[in-house]
Short mmCIF file of C-alpha atoms in Angstrom, two decimals:
data_model
loop_
_atom_site.label_atom_id
_atom_site.label_comp_id
_atom_site.label_asym_id
_atom_site.label_seq_id
_atom_site.Cartn_x
_atom_site.Cartn_y
_atom_site.Cartn_z
CA MET V 1 -26.19 3.15 -29.20
CA ILE V 2 -22.68 3.22 -27.73
CA GLN V 3 -21.27 2.48 -31.17
CA GLU V 4 -22.96 5.57 -32.62
CA LYS V 5 -21.55 7.86 -29.91
CA VAL V 6 -18.03 6.56 -30.37
CA GLY V 7 -18.32 6.72 -34.13
CA ARG V 8 -18.93 10.47 -34.00
CA SER V 9 -16.07 11.08 -31.54
CA THR V 10 -12.46 11.86 -32.39
CA ARG V 11 -9.64 9.35 -32.21
CA THR V 12 -8.64 10.74 -28.79
CA ILE V 13 -8.98 7.95 -26.25
CA GLN V 14 -11.34 8.92 -23.44
CA TRP V 15 -12.63 7.23 -20.32
CA LYS V 16 -15.93 7.64 -18.53
CA CYS V 17 -17.60 6.31 -15.38
CA VAL V 18 -20.93 4.89 -16.55
CA GLU V 19 -22.10 3.44 -13.23
CA SER V 20 -21.22 4.04 -9.60
CA ARG V 21 -22.97 2.82 -6.47
CA VAL V 22 -22.41 2.16 -2.78
CA GLU V 23 -23.80 -1.28 -2.01
CA SER V 24 -22.73 -1.06 1.65
CA LYS V 25 -20.13 0.72 3.77
CA ARG V 26 -17.71 -2.08 2.88
CA LEU V 27 -18.59 -2.57 -0.76
CA TYR V 28 -18.31 0.08 -3.49
CA TYR V 29 -18.88 -0.63 -7.17
CA GLY V 30 -17.82 1.29 -10.26
CA ARG V 31 -18.05 0.61 -14.00
CA PHE V 32 -15.91 2.46 -16.51
CA ILE V 33 -15.44 2.53 -20.28
CA LEU V 34 -12.37 3.44 -22.30
CA SER V 35 -12.71 4.15 -26.02
CA PRO V 36 -12.08 4.22 -28.92
CA LEU V 37 -9.29 1.64 -28.96
CA SER V 38 -7.66 -0.15 -31.86
CA LYS V 39 -7.92 -3.91 -32.15
CA GLY V 40 -5.96 -5.60 -29.34
CA GLN V 41 -5.46 -2.48 -27.22
CA ALA V 42 -8.40 -3.21 -24.93
CA ASP V 43 -6.96 -6.58 -23.95
CA THR V 44 -3.52 -5.04 -23.30
CA ILE V 45 -4.92 -2.33 -21.02
CA GLY V 46 -7.49 -4.57 -19.34
CA ILE V 47 -4.98 -7.27 -18.34
CA ALA V 48 -2.45 -4.74 -17.01
CA ILE V 49 -4.95 -2.68 -15.00
CA ARG V 50 -6.61 -5.77 -13.51
CA ARG V 51 -3.27 -7.23 -12.39
CA VAL V 52 -2.25 -3.97 -10.71
CA LEU V 53 -5.65 -3.56 -9.04
CA LEU V 54 -5.55 -7.05 -7.55
CA GLY V 55 -1.85 -7.26 -6.70
CA GLU V 56 -0.26 -3.83 -6.27
CA MET V 57 -2.79 -1.73 -4.35
CA GLU V 58 -2.04 -0.88 -0.72
CA GLY V 59 -4.35 -1.08 2.27
CA THR V 60 -4.45 -0.79 6.06
CA CYS V 61 -5.21 -3.65 8.44
CA ILE V 62 -4.95 -4.76 12.06
CA THR V 63 -1.94 -7.08 12.14
CA ARG V 64 -1.52 -7.89 15.85
CA ALA V 65 -3.65 -8.09 19.00
CA LYS V 66 -2.56 -8.47 22.62
CA SER V 67 -4.52 -9.10 25.82
CA GLU V 68 -3.30 -10.20 29.24
CA LYS V 69 -6.39 -12.37 29.78
CA VAL V 70 -5.65 -14.59 26.78
CA LEU V 71 -3.82 -17.85 27.47
CA HIS V 72 -3.71 -19.02 23.87
CA GLU V 73 -5.41 -18.33 20.56
CA TYR V 74 -8.04 -21.08 20.93
CA SER V 75 -8.99 -20.35 24.54
CA THR V 76 -12.24 -18.78 25.76
CA ILE V 77 -12.82 -15.90 28.14
CA ILE V 78 -15.58 -16.21 30.74
CA GLY V 79 -18.27 -13.63 30.06
CA ILE V 80 -17.63 -13.35 26.32
CA GLU V 81 -19.72 -15.25 23.78
CA GLU V 82 -16.94 -15.53 21.18
CA SER V 83 -13.73 -17.50 21.52
CA VAL V 84 -10.40 -15.71 21.20
CA HIS V 85 -10.00 -17.15 17.69
CA GLU V 86 -13.38 -15.72 16.64
CA ILE V 87 -12.46 -12.29 18.04
CA LEU V 88 -9.22 -12.33 16.04
CA LEU V 89 -11.17 -13.16 12.87
CA ASN V 90 -13.54 -10.28 13.58
CA LEU V 91 -10.58 -7.93 14.03
CA LYS V 92 -9.17 -9.18 10.72
CA ALA V 93 -12.40 -8.11 8.98
CA ILE V 94 -12.18 -4.49 10.22
CA VAL V 95 -11.78 -2.14 7.23
CA LEU V 96 -9.41 0.77 7.88
CA LYS V 97 -8.03 3.67 5.88
CA SER V 98 -4.71 5.45 6.40
CA ASN V 99 -2.26 7.35 4.21
CA LEU V 100 0.68 6.91 6.60
CA TYR V 101 3.08 3.95 6.56
CA GLY V 102 4.66 2.02 9.40
CA ILE V 103 3.02 0.59 12.51
CA ARG V 104 0.33 2.47 14.41
CA ASP V 105 -0.91 1.59 17.90
CA ALA V 106 -4.59 1.33 18.80
CA SER V 107 -6.62 -0.23 21.60
CA ILE V 108 -10.00 -1.43 22.83
CA CYS V 109 -10.93 -0.99 26.50
CA VAL V 110 -14.57 -1.67 27.41
CA LYS V 111 -16.67 -2.97 30.29
CA GLY V 112 -19.56 -5.37 29.91
CA PRO V 113 -22.28 -6.14 29.42
CA LYS V 114 -21.67 -4.60 25.99
CA TYR V 115 -21.87 -5.34 22.30
CA VAL V 116 -18.35 -4.42 21.13
CA THR V 117 -17.98 -3.00 17.63
CA ALA V 118 -15.31 -1.23 15.60
CA GLN V 119 -16.58 2.05 17.08
CA ASP V 120 -14.94 1.04 20.38
CA ILE V 121 -11.46 1.02 18.81
CA ILE V 122 -9.35 3.94 20.04
CA SER V 123 -7.17 4.71 17.02
CA PRO V 124 -4.77 7.54 16.08
CA PRO V 125 -6.15 10.46 13.99
CA SER V 126 -4.29 9.17 10.91
CA VAL V 127 -6.44 5.99 10.87
CA GLU V 128 -10.09 6.03 9.78
CA ILE V 129 -12.51 3.21 10.54
CA ILE V 130 -14.72 2.68 7.48
CA ASP V 131 -17.60 0.80 9.13
CA THR V 132 -17.91 1.48 12.87
CA THR V 133 -20.73 -1.08 13.18
CA GLN V 134 -18.48 -4.07 12.41
CA HIS V 135 -18.88 -6.68 15.14
CA ILE V 136 -15.95 -7.66 17.38
CA ALA V 137 -17.35 -9.38 20.49
CA ASN V 138 -20.36 -9.64 22.80
CA LEU V 139 -19.69 -9.19 26.52
CA ILE V 140 -22.55 -10.80 28.42
CA GLU V 141 -21.18 -10.26 31.94
CA PRO V 142 -19.76 -7.21 33.81
CA ILE V 143 -16.12 -7.89 32.90
CA ASN V 144 -13.37 -5.65 31.54
CA LEU V 145 -11.90 -6.33 28.12
CA CYS V 146 -8.70 -4.57 27.08
CA ILE V 147 -6.96 -5.36 23.79
CA GLU V 148 -3.86 -3.65 22.41
CA LEU V 149 -3.75 -3.48 18.62
CA GLN V 150 -1.17 -2.81 15.94
CA ILE V 151 -2.25 -1.27 12.64
CA THR V 152 -0.09 -1.50 9.50
CA ARG V 153 -0.31 -0.19 5.93
CA ASP V 154 1.13 -2.55 3.30
CA ARG V 155 0.25 -4.49 0.17
CA GLY V 156 -0.66 -8.10 -0.59
CA TYR V 157 -0.92 -10.65 2.23
CA HIS V 158 0.73 -10.67 5.63
CA THR V 159 1.20 -14.05 7.30
CA GLU V 160 3.45 -15.31 10.08
CA SER V 161 4.21 -18.81 11.26
CA THR V 162 2.55 -19.91 14.49
CA LYS V 163 5.95 -20.12 16.15
CA ASP V 164 6.78 -16.46 15.46
CA SER V 165 3.30 -15.03 15.92
CA GLN V 166 2.83 -15.67 19.65
CA GLN V 167 4.71 -13.27 21.92
CA GLU V 168 3.60 -12.95 25.55
CA GLY V 169 -0.13 -13.06 24.87
CA SER V 170 0.31 -11.17 21.60
CA TYR V 171 -1.07 -12.79 18.48
CA SER V 172 -0.37 -12.01 14.85
CA ILE V 173 -3.40 -11.58 12.59
CA ASP V 174 -3.11 -12.71 8.99
CA ALA V 175 -3.91 -9.53 7.10
CA VAL V 176 -5.27 -9.02 3.60
CA PHE V 177 -4.13 -5.51 2.72
CA MET V 178 -5.72 -5.48 -0.74
CA PRO V 179 -8.60 -2.96 -0.80
CA ILE V 180 -9.91 -4.33 -4.11
CA ARG V 181 -12.56 -7.01 -3.65
CA ASN V 182 -12.71 -7.86 -7.35
CA ALA V 183 -11.87 -6.46 -10.76
CA ASN V 184 -13.14 -7.58 -14.12
CA TYR V 185 -13.06 -6.33 -17.71
CA ASN V 186 -14.95 -7.00 -20.92
CA ILE V 187 -14.38 -5.93 -24.51
CA TYR V 188 -16.94 -4.80 -27.06
CA SER V 189 -15.77 -4.83 -30.70
CA TYR V 190 -17.41 -3.06 -33.63
CA GLY V 191 -16.62 -2.20 -37.23
CA HIS V 192 -15.03 -4.31 -39.96
CA GLY V 193 -11.53 -4.91 -41.28
CA LYS V 194 -9.07 -2.09 -40.69
CA GLU V 195 -11.87 0.07 -39.27
CA LYS V 196 -12.50 -2.36 -36.42
CA GLU V 197 -12.37 -0.71 -33.01
CA GLU V 198 -12.91 -1.75 -29.39
CA ILE V 199 -14.44 -0.45 -26.17
CA LEU V 200 -13.02 -1.57 -22.84
CA PHE V 201 -15.51 -2.06 -19.99
CA LEU V 202 -13.86 -2.21 -16.56
CA GLU V 203 -15.65 -3.17 -13.32
CA ILE V 204 -14.13 -2.54 -9.87
CA TRP V 205 -15.38 -3.55 -6.43
CA THR V 206 -13.61 -2.05 -3.37
CA ASN V 207 -13.90 -2.57 0.40
CA GLY V 208 -14.92 1.04 1.03
CA SER V 209 -11.49 2.36 2.02
CA LEU V 210 -11.31 4.00 -1.41
CA THR V 211 -13.71 4.51 -4.28
CA PRO V 212 -13.41 2.59 -7.57
CA LYS V 213 -12.45 5.86 -9.27
CA GLU V 214 -9.60 6.40 -6.76
CA ALA V 215 -8.51 2.78 -7.24
CA LEU V 216 -8.40 3.21 -11.02
CA TYR V 217 -6.33 6.38 -10.65
CA GLN V 218 -3.82 4.74 -8.28
CA ALA V 219 -3.50 1.65 -10.48
CA SER V 220 -2.83 3.85 -13.51
CA ARG V 221 -0.16 5.79 -11.61
CA ASN V 222 1.52 2.52 -10.59
CA LEU V 223 1.63 1.39 -14.21
CA ILE V 224 3.05 4.71 -15.39
CA ASP V 225 5.80 4.57 -12.73
CA LEU V 226 6.85 1.14 -14.00
CA PHE V 227 7.47 2.51 -17.50
CA ILE V 228 9.18 5.76 -16.53
CA PRO V 229 12.72 4.25 -16.93
CA PHE V 230 12.12 3.81 -20.65
CA LEU V 231 11.09 7.46 -20.98
CA HIS V 232 14.28 8.67 -19.29
CA ALA V 233 16.78 6.58 -21.27
CA GLU V 234 18.47 9.62 -22.87
CA GLU V 235 18.37 11.58 -19.62
CA GLU V 236 20.21 8.77 -17.84
CA ASP V 237 23.01 8.88 -20.44
CA ILE V 238 23.57 12.54 -19.53
CA ASN V 239 23.50 11.75 -15.82
CA LEU V 240 26.14 9.08 -16.37
CA GLU V 241 28.64 11.84 -17.21
CA GLU V 242 27.48 13.86 -14.22
CA ASN V 243 28.00 10.85 -11.99
CA LYS V 244 31.72 10.91 -12.73
CA LYS V 245 31.97 14.28 -10.95
CA ARG V 246 31.18 12.86 -7.57
CA LEU V 247 30.96 15.08 -4.54
CA THR V 248 31.30 14.01 -0.94
CA ILE V 249 28.72 14.29 1.78
CA ALA V 250 30.26 14.68 5.21
CA PRO V 251 29.97 13.26 7.76
CA LEU V 252 27.28 11.03 6.29
CA THR V 253 27.16 7.24 6.11
CA PHE V 254 23.97 5.26 5.78
CA GLN V 255 25.34 2.93 8.45
CA ASP V 256 24.97 5.75 11.00
CA THR V 257 21.34 6.14 9.98
CA LEU V 258 20.72 2.40 10.25
CA ALA V 259 22.29 2.26 13.73
CA ASN V 260 20.14 5.19 14.84
CA LEU V 261 16.96 3.53 13.59
CA LYS V 262 17.78 0.19 15.21
CA LYS V 263 18.14 1.91 18.61
CA ASN V 264 14.68 3.45 18.47
CA LYS V 265 12.16 2.12 20.98
CA LYS V 266 9.36 1.75 18.43
CA ARG V 267 11.14 -1.21 16.77
CA ILE V 268 10.12 -0.24 13.26
CA PRO V 269 10.32 -3.33 10.96
CA LEU V 270 12.69 -1.93 8.35
CA HIS V 271 12.41 -5.08 6.23
CA ARG V 272 8.67 -4.44 5.79
CA ILE V 273 8.96 -0.81 4.74
CA PHE V 274 9.27 -0.62 0.95
CA ILE V 275 11.14 2.21 -0.74
CA ASP V 276 7.87 2.98 -2.54
CA GLN V 277 6.75 4.54 0.74
CA LEU V 278 9.56 7.12 0.75
CA GLU V 279 8.01 9.01 -2.19
CA LEU V 280 11.35 9.27 -3.99
CA PRO V 281 11.70 10.90 -7.42
CA SER V 282 10.94 8.36 -10.12
CA ARG V 283 14.51 8.28 -11.50
CA THR V 284 16.04 7.66 -8.05
CA TYR V 285 13.41 5.04 -7.26
CA ASN V 286 13.96 3.12 -10.50
CA CYS V 287 17.76 3.09 -10.07
CA LEU V 288 17.30 1.49 -6.64
CA LYS V 289 14.77 -1.07 -7.88
CA ARG V 290 17.07 -2.14 -10.72
CA SER V 291 19.76 -2.80 -8.09
CA ASN V 292 17.40 -5.08 -6.10
CA ILE V 293 16.97 -2.53 -3.32
CA HIS V 294 13.33 -2.99 -2.39
CA THR V 295 13.02 -2.27 1.33
CA LEU V 296 14.36 0.30 3.74
CA LEU V 297 16.64 -2.34 5.24
CA ASP V 298 18.12 -3.04 1.79
CA LEU V 299 18.72 0.68 1.32
CA LEU V 300 20.34 1.36 4.69
CA ASN V 301 22.64 -1.66 4.34
CA ASN V 302 24.40 0.26 1.56
CA ASN V 303 26.76 3.13 2.28
CA GLN V 304 27.18 6.23 0.15
CA GLU V 305 29.91 4.72 -2.03
CA ASP V 306 27.82 1.61 -2.67
CA LEU V 307 24.94 3.74 -3.92
CA LEU V 308 27.13 5.89 -6.14
CA ARG V 309 28.40 2.75 -7.85
CA ILE V 310 24.86 2.10 -9.11
CA GLU V 311 24.58 2.80 -12.81
CA TYR V 312 23.26 6.32 -13.53
CA PHE V 313 23.17 7.14 -9.80
CA CYS V 314 24.52 10.55 -8.80
CA ILE V 315 25.04 12.67 -5.69
CA LYS V 316 21.72 14.39 -6.27
CA ASP V 317 19.98 11.03 -5.80
CA VAL V 318 21.70 10.55 -2.44
CA LYS V 319 20.40 13.93 -1.32
CA HIS V 320 16.87 12.97 -2.42
CA ILE V 321 17.12 9.80 -0.31
CA LEU V 322 18.27 11.67 2.79
CA ASP V 323 15.50 14.23 2.45
CA ALA V 324 12.94 11.44 2.03
CA LEU V 325 14.24 9.58 5.11
CA LYS V 326 14.07 12.70 7.23
CA LYS V 327 10.51 13.41 6.10
CA TYR V 328 9.35 9.80 6.51
CA PHE V 329 10.72 9.22 10.01
CA ALA V 330 9.42 12.54 11.28
CA HIS V 331 6.07 10.68 11.68
CA PHE V 332 7.75 8.34 14.19
CA GLU V 333 9.39 11.21 16.13
CA ILE V 334 12.83 9.72 15.47
CA ASP V 335 15.78 12.09 15.20
CA LEU V 336 18.16 11.14 12.40
CA PRO V 337 21.79 12.33 12.30
CA LYS V 338 22.24 15.82 10.89
CA PHE V 339 23.78 15.78 7.43
CA SER V 340 25.76 18.51 5.71
CA PHE V 341 26.32 18.73 1.97
#
């Protein structure tokens, strides 16, 4: 039946969502098809999309918890059914959604007897709790429980050694930022010889912080961004000539910006903020990545002259970076030095 529909269609490749359902607040499912594809194309697209879905997608998690009543991670608190370790595991399972990067502060402050859930988390407006019924702890006596939390948006896994994770009753939580629970693809082939064509079936399960359709869109954008340098090969040759006519930006140095950021009281972990988060133009972004500049700390450890020595980099790229820094750190209420061009 599918074969007949595709057979009457044009050669324009099209995609369609053939199934979508919400199995729970923390589990969304979507099934998509892409067709018609020539022999071998389905495998190429399926492998690439699946790898990006499982390894490149960003998510938001609780990464640290602090309470004055806690002596160590494996202790117990009188009046609470769960051990401290179990509470940390429950906090790890909380599904959050946020479009802002960096560290956000949140807290829990309740009085028992009470069944504590994710609904009791006091979070900033930029953070959304996907399932407010998620269990955290059960207070069986009239005691006060106050926990300070740190919320971070990142990608992949976040782990810290036991030695570095404990700081004055503060405990690091190993976070799994990946919002994709699973991704799978199958290929259906039809036709014979040179007329043989394929249909790609793609299945996506998410944790509820985004829909499978949104996940597919973001994964596709990530793939496109990776190939943009090849599309701008001729444009970069032109910019190479432009780069020779360097201008000066006074009184700017990136070292001044780095010093200013290091003095801020929020202690933003510059080594954990990737340049992807600055929303730079694709050409500027790719020039930095090719020079092994991956984080904000890498970027700010280079001065203006260092950046202009990057192949195809020009003064316009420096201006894009400064504008992006100013916009990004406005969320943290940090004043950067004023630059003049």
